[in-house]
Amino acid sequence: MNPFKVDILAFGAHPDDVELGCGGTLAKLIHEGKRVAIVDLTQGEMGTRGTIETRYVEAAKAKEILGVSYRENLKMKDGFLENTEVNIRKIVEMVRKYQPEIVFGNAIKDRHPDHAKGQKLVSDACFIAGLVKYATTYEGENQTAWRPKQVFNYIQWQEIEPHFVVDISDFMEQKIASCMAYATQFYNPESQEPETVIATKDFQESFTYRAQNLGRLTGCAYAEGFTSEKTLVLKNFEGIVL
């Protein structure tokens, strides 16, 4: 019995990527009884605002707001993610440790180069994690091969057409609260730090209006969108909004 096993493992290139991209979906899944872990690939050390130390404090606060079971940071190089075996191995170890059924990862393309690179890293690692001849260990113990059933990618800066959306109408406030836990990164009229594109009032308002637009298009108040690496198969139409 694996004490770390979760239903969902969400990866983000930077602390706050997961909250922005799929925070509402995670809150909803946790409310439904699912176990969730988050793994940040980098410490966000190249960010204009804040420090490594403040990002850890903010990430811990966001974890508590969402009710996530575990959160880890792999300390890869922010701004310079590379698809190397060293980095893939780190992710494989996390996939095998947490044995998720579903993985969420960064957007397939985006403004920040780390996002698409992070997506490719996670995608490749999820495949490698299922190879029985690829050996890894955790705390001195050999790990068992594990491949998630699905890898989904959340949407970030760019307007990517989703393959499906999740209704987060009852969890929008929780999503916003988890994002605003990153007080150094987002809009604060009293901050003395340099203004960045994500620290503007418009970007903060985009949390709401982008979720509203996806909701408008799909018949709910607020939604988050995802793309899928594989074609989804429906066994029945229960739960599908037509």
mmCIF file with all atom_site columns, N, CA and C in Angstrom, residues 135-195:
data_model
loop_
_atom_site.group_PDB
_atom_site.id
_atom_site.type_symbol
_atom_site.label_atom_id
_atom_site.label_alt_id
_atom_site.label_comp_id
_atom_site.label_asym_id
_atom_site.label_entity_id
_atom_site.label_seq_id
_atom_site.pdbx_PDB_ins_code
_atom_site.Cartn_x
_atom_site.Cartn_y
_atom_site.Cartn_z
_atom_site.occupancy
_atom_site.B_iso_or_equiv
_atom_site.pdbx_formal_charge
_atom_site.auth_seq_id
_atom_site.auth_comp_id
_atom_site.auth_asym_id
_atom_site.auth_atom_id
_atom_site.pdbx_PDB_model_num
ATOM 1   N N  . ALA A 1 135 ? 15.117  2.136  -14.056 1.00 0.00 ? 135 ALA A N  1
ATOM 2   C CA . ALA A 1 135 ? 15.170  1.973  -12.602 1.00 0.00 ? 135 ALA A CA 1
ATOM 3   C C  . ALA A 1 135 ? 15.327  3.308  -11.885 1.00 0.00 ? 135 ALA A C  1
ATOM 4   N N  . THR A 1 136 ? 14.502  3.517  -10.864 1.00 0.00 ? 136 THR A N  1
ATOM 5   C CA . THR A 1 136 ? 14.627  4.682  -9.986  1.00 0.00 ? 136 THR A CA 1
ATOM 6   C C  . THR A 1 136 ? 14.425  4.228  -8.550  1.00 0.00 ? 136 THR A C  1
ATOM 7   N N  . THR A 1 137 ? 14.876  5.058  -7.627  1.00 0.00 ? 137 THR A N  1
ATOM 8   C CA . THR A 1 137 ? 14.690  4.770  -6.206  1.00 0.00 ? 137 THR A CA 1
ATOM 9   C C  . THR A 1 137 ? 14.131  5.997  -5.507  1.00 0.00 ? 137 THR A C  1
ATOM 10  N N  . TYR A 1 138 ? 13.472  5.771  -4.374  1.00 0.00 ? 138 TYR A N  1
ATOM 11  C CA . TYR A 1 138 ? 13.019  6.863  -3.512  1.00 0.00 ? 138 TYR A CA 1
ATOM 12  C C  . TYR A 1 138 ? 13.332  6.474  -2.085  1.00 0.00 ? 138 TYR A C  1
ATOM 13  N N  . GLU A 1 139 ? 14.146  7.308  -1.427  1.00 0.00 ? 139 GLU A N  1
ATOM 14  C CA . GLU A 1 139 ? 14.593  7.055  -0.060  1.00 0.00 ? 139 GLU A CA 1
ATOM 15  C C  . GLU A 1 139 ? 15.180  5.650  0.091   1.00 0.00 ? 139 GLU A C  1
ATOM 16  N N  . GLY A 1 140 ? 15.998  5.276  -0.911  1.00 0.00 ? 140 GLY A N  1
ATOM 17  C CA . GLY A 1 140 ? 16.710  4.013  -0.857  1.00 0.00 ? 140 GLY A CA 1
ATOM 18  C C  . GLY A 1 140 ? 15.933  2.795  -1.293  1.00 0.00 ? 140 GLY A C  1
ATOM 19  N N  . GLU A 1 141 ? 14.653  2.969  -1.616  1.00 0.00 ? 141 GLU A N  1
ATOM 20  C CA . GLU A 1 141 ? 13.817  1.845  -2.034  1.00 0.00 ? 141 GLU A CA 1
ATOM 21  C C  . GLU A 1 141 ? 13.570  1.893  -3.544  1.00 0.00 ? 141 GLU A C  1
ATOM 22  N N  . ASN A 1 142 ? 13.627  0.734  -4.195  1.00 0.00 ? 142 ASN A N  1
ATOM 23  C CA . ASN A 1 142 ? 13.337  0.671  -5.615  1.00 0.00 ? 142 ASN A CA 1
ATOM 24  C C  . ASN A 1 142 ? 11.881  1.049  -5.871  1.00 0.00 ? 142 ASN A C  1
ATOM 25  N N  . GLN A 1 143 ? 11.671  1.847  -6.912  1.00 0.00 ? 143 GLN A N  1
ATOM 26  C CA . GLN A 1 143 ? 10.312  2.263  -7.252  1.00 0.00 ? 143 GLN A CA 1
ATOM 27  C C  . GLN A 1 143 ? 9.707   1.335  -8.303  1.00 0.00 ? 143 GLN A C  1
ATOM 28  N N  . THR A 1 144 ? 8.389   1.255  -8.276  1.00 0.00 ? 144 THR A N  1
ATOM 29  C CA . THR A 1 144 ? 7.638   0.454  -9.238  1.00 0.00 ? 144 THR A CA 1
ATOM 30  C C  . THR A 1 144 ? 7.257   1.319  -10.434 1.00 0.00 ? 144 THR A C  1
ATOM 31  N N  . ALA A 1 145 ? 7.347   0.743  -11.625 1.00 0.00 ? 145 ALA A N  1
ATOM 32  C CA . ALA A 1 145 ? 6.933   1.473  -12.825 1.00 0.00 ? 145 ALA A CA 1
ATOM 33  C C  . ALA A 1 145 ? 5.468   1.886  -12.708 1.00 0.00 ? 145 ALA A C  1
ATOM 34  N N  . TRP A 1 146 ? 5.167   3.101  -13.189 1.00 0.00 ? 146 TRP A N  1
ATOM 35  C CA . TRP A 1 146 ? 3.794   3.611  -13.123 1.00 0.00 ? 146 TRP A CA 1
ATOM 36  C C  . TRP A 1 146 ? 3.582   4.613  -14.250 1.00 0.00 ? 146 TRP A C  1
ATOM 37  N N  . ARG A 1 147 ? 2.505   4.436  -14.977 1.00 0.00 ? 147 ARG A N  1
ATOM 38  C CA . ARG A 1 147 ? 2.160   5.396  -16.035 1.00 0.00 ? 147 ARG A CA 1
ATOM 39  C C  . ARG A 1 147 ? 0.736   5.889  -15.810 1.00 0.00 ? 147 ARG A C  1
ATOM 40  N N  . PRO A 1 148 ? 0.542   7.206  -15.707 1.00 0.00 ? 148 PRO A N  1
ATOM 41  C CA . PRO A 1 148 ? -0.823  7.740  -15.525 1.00 0.00 ? 148 PRO A CA 1
ATOM 42  C C  . PRO A 1 148 ? -1.722  7.352  -16.695 1.00 0.00 ? 148 PRO A C  1
ATOM 43  N N  . LYS A 1 149 ? -3.017  7.276  -16.410 1.00 0.00 ? 149 LYS A N  1
ATOM 44  C CA . LYS A 1 149 ? -3.977  6.940  -17.452 1.00 0.00 ? 149 LYS A CA 1
ATOM 45  C C  . LYS A 1 149 ? -4.149  8.084  -18.444 1.00 0.00 ? 149 LYS A C  1
ATOM 46  N N  . GLN A 1 150 ? -4.052  9.332  -17.943 1.00 0.00 ? 150 GLN A N  1
ATOM 47  C CA . GLN A 1 150 ? -4.252  10.502 -18.796 1.00 0.00 ? 150 GLN A CA 1
ATOM 48  C C  . GLN A 1 150 ? -3.290  11.619 -18.384 1.00 0.00 ? 150 GLN A C  1
ATOM 49  N N  . VAL A 1 151 ? -2.849  12.374 -19.383 1.00 0.00 ? 151 VAL A N  1
ATOM 50  C CA . VAL A 1 151 ? -2.097  13.603 -19.141 1.00 0.00 ? 151 VAL A CA 1
ATOM 51  C C  . VAL A 1 151 ? -2.876  14.741 -19.785 1.00 0.00 ? 151 VAL A C  1
ATOM 52  N N  . PHE A 1 152 ? -3.328  15.687 -18.974 1.00 0.00 ? 152 PHE A N  1
ATOM 53  C CA . PHE A 1 152 ? -4.068  16.842 -19.456 1.00 0.00 ? 152 PHE A CA 1
ATOM 54  C C  . PHE A 1 152 ? -3.235  18.097 -19.226 1.00 0.00 ? 152 PHE A C  1
ATOM 55  N N  . ASN A 1 153 ? -3.371  19.050 -20.143 1.00 0.00 ? 153 ASN A N  1
ATOM 56  C CA . ASN A 1 153 ? -2.624  20.309 -20.036 1.00 0.00 ? 153 ASN A CA 1
ATOM 57  C C  . ASN A 1 153 ? -3.578  21.477 -19.853 1.00 0.00 ? 153 ASN A C  1
ATOM 58  N N  . TYR A 1 154 ? -3.354  22.238 -18.789 1.00 0.00 ? 154 TYR A N  1
ATOM 59  C CA . TYR A 1 154 ? -4.194  23.405 -18.554 1.00 0.00 ? 154 TYR A CA 1
ATOM 60  C C  . TYR A 1 154 ? -3.774  24.549 -19.464 1.00 0.00 ? 154 TYR A C  1
ATOM 61  N N  . ILE A 1 155 ? -4.606  25.576 -19.522 1.00 0.00 ? 155 ILE A N  1
ATOM 62  C CA . ILE A 1 155 ? -4.395  26.725 -20.408 1.00 0.00 ? 155 ILE A CA 1
ATOM 63  C C  . ILE A 1 155 ? -3.899  27.891 -19.571 1.00 0.00 ? 155 ILE A C  1
ATOM 64  N N  . GLN A 1 156 ? -2.903  28.612 -20.102 1.00 0.00 ? 156 GLN A N  1
ATOM 65  C CA . GLN A 1 156 ? -2.295  29.702 -19.339 1.00 0.00 ? 156 GLN A CA 1
ATOM 66  C C  . GLN A 1 156 ? -2.463  31.041 -20.055 1.00 0.00 ? 156 GLN A C  1
ATOM 67  N N  . TRP A 1 157 ? -1.415  31.677 -20.467 1.00 0.00 ? 157 TRP A N  1
ATOM 68  C CA . TRP A 1 157 ? -1.504  33.022 -21.058 1.00 0.00 ? 157 TRP A CA 1
ATOM 69  C C  . TRP A 1 157 ? -2.205  32.997 -22.406 1.00 0.00 ? 157 TRP A C  1
ATOM 70  N N  . GLN A 1 158 ? -1.772  32.121 -23.288 1.00 0.00 ? 158 GLN A N  1
ATOM 71  C CA . GLN A 1 158 ? -2.335  32.099 -24.638 1.00 0.00 ? 158 GLN A CA 1
ATOM 72  C C  . GLN A 1 158 ? -3.745  31.520 -24.641 1.00 0.00 ? 158 GLN A C  1
ATOM 73  N N  . GLU A 1 159 ? -4.542  32.030 -25.567 1.00 0.00 ? 159 GLU A N  1
ATOM 74  C CA . GLU A 1 159 ? -5.915  31.544 -25.730 1.00 0.00 ? 159 GLU A CA 1
ATOM 75  C C  . GLU A 1 159 ? -5.884  30.292 -26.603 1.00 0.00 ? 159 GLU A C  1
ATOM 76  N N  . ILE A 1 160 ? -5.788  29.148 -25.959 1.00 0.00 ? 160 ILE A N  1
ATOM 77  C CA . ILE A 1 160 ? -5.779  27.871 -26.657 1.00 0.00 ? 160 ILE A CA 1
ATOM 78  C C  . ILE A 1 160 ? -7.185  27.290 -26.611 1.00 0.00 ? 160 ILE A C  1
ATOM 79  N N  . GLU A 1 161 ? -7.647  26.752 -27.735 1.00 0.00 ? 161 GLU A N  1
ATOM 80  C CA . GLU A 1 161 ? -8.983  26.150 -27.748 1.00 0.00 ? 161 GLU A CA 1
ATOM 81  C C  . GLU A 1 161 ? -8.953  24.854 -26.941 1.00 0.00 ? 161 GLU A C  1
ATOM 82  N N  . PRO A 1 162 ? -9.764  24.755 -25.907 1.00 0.00 ? 162 PRO A N  1
ATOM 83  C CA . PRO A 1 162 ? -9.722  23.557 -25.063 1.00 0.00 ? 162 PRO A CA 1
ATOM 84  C C  . PRO A 1 162 ? -10.381 22.356 -25.724 1.00 0.00 ? 162 PRO A C  1
ATOM 85  N N  . HIS A 1 163 ? -9.905  21.177 -25.360 1.00 0.00 ? 163 HIS A N  1
ATOM 86  C CA . HIS A 1 163 ? -10.575 19.947 -25.776 1.00 0.00 ? 163 HIS A CA 1
ATOM 87  C C  . HIS A 1 163 ? -11.768 19.659 -24.870 1.00 0.00 ? 163 HIS A C  1
ATOM 88  N N  . PHE A 1 164 ? -11.680 20.134 -23.637 1.00 0.00 ? 164 PHE A N  1
ATOM 89  C CA . PHE A 1 164 ? -12.804 20.031 -22.708 1.00 0.00 ? 164 PHE A CA 1
ATOM 90  C C  . PHE A 1 164 ? -12.638 21.085 -21.630 1.00 0.00 ? 164 PHE A C  1
ATOM 91  N N  . VAL A 1 165 ? -13.716 21.392 -20.928 1.00 0.00 ? 165 VAL A N  1
ATOM 92  C CA . VAL A 1 165 ? -13.656 22.340 -19.822 1.00 0.00 ? 165 VAL A CA 1
ATOM 93  C C  . VAL A 1 165 ? -14.260 21.704 -18.581 1.00 0.00 ? 165 VAL A C  1
ATOM 94  N N  . VAL A 1 166 ? -13.876 22.238 -17.428 1.00 0.00 ? 166 VAL A N  1
ATOM 95  C CA . VAL A 1 166 ? -14.415 21.797 -16.148 1.00 0.00 ? 166 VAL A CA 1
ATOM 96  C C  . VAL A 1 166 ? -15.187 22.958 -15.526 1.00 0.00 ? 166 VAL A C  1
ATOM 97  N N  . ASP A 1 167 ? -16.407 22.704 -15.129 1.00 0.00 ? 167 ASP A N  1
ATOM 98  C CA . ASP A 1 167 ? -17.241 23.713 -14.465 1.00 0.00 ? 167 ASP A CA 1
ATOM 99  C C  . ASP A 1 167 ? -16.698 23.950 -13.057 1.00 0.00 ? 167 ASP A C  1
ATOM 100 N N  . ILE A 1 168 ? -16.188 25.161 -12.804 1.00 0.00 ? 168 ILE A N  1
ATOM 101 C CA . ILE A 1 168 ? -15.641 25.492 -11.482 1.00 0.00 ? 168 ILE A CA 1
ATOM 102 C C  . ILE A 1 168 ? -16.465 26.581 -10.805 1.00 0.00 ? 168 ILE A C  1
ATOM 103 N N  . SER A 1 169 ? -17.725 26.697 -11.181 1.00 0.00 ? 169 SER A N  1
ATOM 104 C CA . SER A 1 169 ? -18.569 27.792 -10.696 1.00 0.00 ? 169 SER A CA 1
ATOM 105 C C  . SER A 1 169 ? -18.605 27.889 -9.170  1.00 0.00 ? 169 SER A C  1
ATOM 106 N N  . ASP A 1 170 ? -18.619 26.738 -8.486  1.00 0.00 ? 170 ASP A N  1
ATOM 107 C CA . ASP A 1 170 ? -18.704 26.748 -7.028  1.00 0.00 ? 170 ASP A CA 1
ATOM 108 C C  . ASP A 1 170 ? -17.338 26.906 -6.355  1.00 0.00 ? 170 ASP A C  1
ATOM 109 N N  . PHE A 1 171 ? -16.282 26.986 -7.167  1.00 0.00 ? 171 PHE A N  1
ATOM 110 C CA . PHE A 1 171 ? -14.933 26.996 -6.609  1.00 0.00 ? 171 PHE A CA 1
ATOM 111 C C  . PHE A 1 171 ? -14.090 28.163 -7.121  1.00 0.00 ? 171 PHE A C  1
ATOM 112 N N  . MET A 1 172 ? -14.770 29.118 -7.767  1.00 0.00 ? 172 MET A N  1
ATOM 113 C CA . MET A 1 172 ? -14.044 30.256 -8.337  1.00 0.00 ? 172 MET A CA 1
ATOM 114 C C  . MET A 1 172 ? -13.388 31.105 -7.254  1.00 0.00 ? 172 MET A C  1
ATOM 115 N N  . GLU A 1 173 ? -14.085 31.347 -6.171  1.00 0.00 ? 173 GLU A N  1
ATOM 116 C CA . GLU A 1 173 ? -13.508 32.167 -5.097  1.00 0.00 ? 173 GLU A CA 1
ATOM 117 C C  . GLU A 1 173 ? -12.289 31.484 -4.489  1.00 0.00 ? 173 GLU A C  1
ATOM 118 N N  . GLN A 1 174 ? -12.342 30.172 -4.363  1.00 0.00 ? 174 GLN A N  1
ATOM 119 C CA . GLN A 1 174 ? -11.216 29.417 -3.816  1.00 0.00 ? 174 GLN A CA 1
ATOM 120 C C  . GLN A 1 174 ? -10.023 29.481 -4.766  1.00 0.00 ? 174 GLN A C  1
ATOM 121 N N  . LYS A 1 175 ? -10.280 29.393 -6.064  1.00 0.00 ? 175 LYS A N  1
ATOM 122 C CA . LYS A 1 175 ? -9.213  29.522 -7.058  1.00 0.00 ? 175 LYS A CA 1
ATOM 123 C C  . LYS A 1 175 ? -8.538  30.884 -6.946  1.00 0.00 ? 175 LYS A C  1
ATOM 124 N N  . ILE A 1 176 ? -9.351  31.953 -6.900  1.00 0.00 ? 176 ILE A N  1
ATOM 125 C CA . ILE A 1 176 ? -8.784  33.304 -6.820  1.00 0.00 ? 176 ILE A CA 1
ATOM 126 C C  . ILE A 1 176 ? -7.968  33.468 -5.545  1.00 0.00 ? 176 ILE A C  1
ATOM 127 N N  . ALA A 1 177 ? -8.475  32.945 -4.445  1.00 0.00 ? 177 ALA A N  1
ATOM 128 C CA . ALA A 1 177 ? -7.750  33.046 -3.172  1.00 0.00 ? 177 ALA A CA 1
ATOM 129 C C  . ALA A 1 177 ? -6.405  32.326 -3.251  1.00 0.00 ? 177 ALA A C  1
ATOM 130 N N  . SER A 1 178 ? -6.371  31.173 -3.915  1.00 0.00 ? 178 SER A N  1
ATOM 131 C CA . SER A 1 178 ? -5.109  30.432 -4.041  1.00 0.00 ? 178 SER A CA 1
ATOM 132 C C  . SER A 1 178 ? -4.117  31.196 -4.915  1.00 0.00 ? 178 SER A C  1
ATOM 133 N N  . CYS A 1 179 ? -4.616  31.870 -5.944  1.00 0.00 ? 179 CYS A N  1
ATOM 134 C CA . CYS A 1 179 ? -3.735  32.692 -6.794  1.00 0.00 ? 179 CYS A CA 1
ATOM 135 C C  . CYS A 1 179 ? -3.202  33.895 -6.019  1.00 0.00 ? 179 CYS A C  1
ATOM 136 N N  . MET A 1 180 ? -4.083  34.549 -5.283  1.00 0.00 ? 180 MET A N  1
ATOM 137 C CA . MET A 1 180 ? -3.687  35.758 -4.560  1.00 0.00 ? 180 MET A CA 1
ATOM 138 C C  . MET A 1 180 ? -2.835  35.451 -3.330  1.00 0.00 ? 180 MET A C  1
ATOM 139 N N  . ALA A 1 181 ? -2.678  34.155 -3.005  1.00 0.00 ? 181 ALA A N  1
ATOM 140 C CA . ALA A 1 181 ? -1.712  33.780 -1.967  1.00 0.00 ? 181 ALA A CA 1
ATOM 141 C C  . ALA A 1 181 ? -0.309  34.214 -2.384  1.00 0.00 ? 181 ALA A C  1
ATOM 142 N N  . TYR A 1 182 ? -0.090  34.335 -3.686  1.00 0.00 ? 182 TYR A N  1
ATOM 143 C CA . TYR A 1 182 ? 1.206   34.795 -4.200  1.00 0.00 ? 182 TYR A CA 1
ATOM 144 C C  . TYR A 1 182 ? 1.226   36.319 -4.200  1.00 0.00 ? 182 TYR A C  1
ATOM 145 N N  . ALA A 1 183 ? 1.278   36.877 -3.010  1.00 0.00 ? 183 ALA A N  1
ATOM 146 C CA . ALA A 1 183 ? 1.116   38.321 -2.832  1.00 0.00 ? 183 ALA A CA 1
ATOM 147 C C  . ALA A 1 183 ? 2.219   39.124 -3.503  1.00 0.00 ? 183 ALA A C  1
ATOM 148 N N  . THR A 1 184 ? 3.409   38.543 -3.635  1.00 0.00 ? 184 THR A N  1
ATOM 149 C CA . THR A 1 184 ? 4.498   39.292 -4.278  1.00 0.00 ? 184 THR A CA 1
ATOM 150 C C  . THR A 1 184 ? 4.337   39.336 -5.789  1.00 0.00 ? 184 THR A C  1
ATOM 151 N N  . GLN A 1 185 ? 3.559   38.414 -6.344  1.00 0.00 ? 185 GLN A N  1
ATOM 152 C CA . GLN A 1 185 ? 3.533   38.254 -7.797  1.00 0.00 ? 185 GLN A CA 1
ATOM 153 C C  . GLN A 1 185 ? 2.419   39.014 -8.492  1.00 0.00 ? 185 GLN A C  1
ATOM 154 N N  . PHE A 1 186 ? 1.296   39.201 -7.803  1.00 0.00 ? 186 PHE A N  1
ATOM 155 C CA . PHE A 1 186 ? 0.138   39.765 -8.472  1.00 0.00 ? 186 PHE A CA 1
ATOM 156 C C  . PHE A 1 186 ? -0.219  41.154 -7.961  1.00 0.00 ? 186 PHE A C  1
ATOM 157 N N  . TYR A 1 187 ? -1.279  41.690 -8.480  1.00 0.00 ? 187 TYR A N  1
ATOM 158 C CA . TYR A 1 187 ? -1.618  43.100 -8.275  1.00 0.00 ? 187 TYR A CA 1
ATOM 159 C C  . TYR A 1 187 ? -1.718  43.484 -6.806  1.00 0.00 ? 187 TYR A C  1
ATOM 160 N N  . ASN A 1 188 ? -0.965  44.502 -6.450  1.00 0.00 ? 188 ASN A N  1
ATOM 161 C CA . ASN A 1 188 ? -0.993  45.084 -5.109  1.00 0.00 ? 188 ASN A CA 1
ATOM 162 C C  . ASN A 1 188 ? -0.621  46.552 -5.248  1.00 0.00 ? 188 ASN A C  1
ATOM 163 N N  . PRO A 1 189 ? -1.600  47.450 -5.164  1.00 0.00 ? 189 PRO A N  1
ATOM 164 C CA . PRO A 1 189 ? -1.318  48.877 -5.380  1.00 0.00 ? 189 PRO A CA 1
ATOM 165 C C  . PRO A 1 189 ? -0.333  49.454 -4.378  1.00 0.00 ? 189 PRO A C  1
ATOM 166 N N  . GLU A 1 190 ? -0.096  48.769 -3.268  1.00 0.00 ? 190 GLU A N  1
ATOM 167 C CA . GLU A 1 190 ? 0.834   49.266 -2.261  1.00 0.00 ? 190 GLU A CA 1
ATOM 168 C C  . GLU A 1 190 ? 2.253   48.721 -2.429  1.00 0.00 ? 190 GLU A C  1
ATOM 169 N N  . SER A 1 191 ? 2.442   47.822 -3.390  1.00 0.00 ? 191 SER A N  1
ATOM 170 C CA . SER A 1 191 ? 3.762   47.233 -3.591  1.00 0.00 ? 191 SER A CA 1
ATOM 171 C C  . SER A 1 191 ? 4.742   48.251 -4.169  1.00 0.00 ? 191 SER A C  1
ATOM 172 N N  . GLN A 1 192 ? 5.964   48.189 -3.709  1.00 0.00 ? 192 GLN A N  1
ATOM 173 C CA . GLN A 1 192 ? 7.027   49.056 -4.215  1.00 0.00 ? 192 GLN A CA 1
ATOM 174 C C  . GLN A 1 192 ? 7.896   48.335 -5.241  1.00 0.00 ? 192 GLN A C  1
ATOM 175 N N  . GLU A 1 193 ? 7.558   47.104 -5.553  1.00 0.00 ? 193 GLU A N  1
ATOM 176 C CA . GLU A 1 193 ? 8.363   46.339 -6.506  1.00 0.00 ? 193 GLU A CA 1
ATOM 177 C C  . GLU A 1 193 ? 8.011   46.732 -7.938  1.00 0.00 ? 193 GLU A C  1
ATOM 178 N N  . PRO A 1 194 ? 8.900   46.433 -8.903  1.00 0.00 ? 194 PRO A N  1
ATOM 179 C CA . PRO A 1 194 ? 8.634   46.785 -10.296 1.00 0.00 ? 194 PRO A CA 1
ATOM 180 C C  . PRO A 1 194 ? 7.343   46.143 -10.799 1.00 0.00 ? 194 PRO A C  1
ATOM 181 N N  . GLU A 1 195 ? 6.632   46.864 -11.647 1.00 0.00 ? 195 GLU A N  1
ATOM 182 C CA . GLU A 1 195 ? 5.404   46.309 -12.212 1.00 0.00 ? 195 GLU A CA 1
ATOM 183 C C  . GLU A 1 195 ? 5.752   45.328 -13.322 1.00 0.00 ? 195 GLU A C  1
#
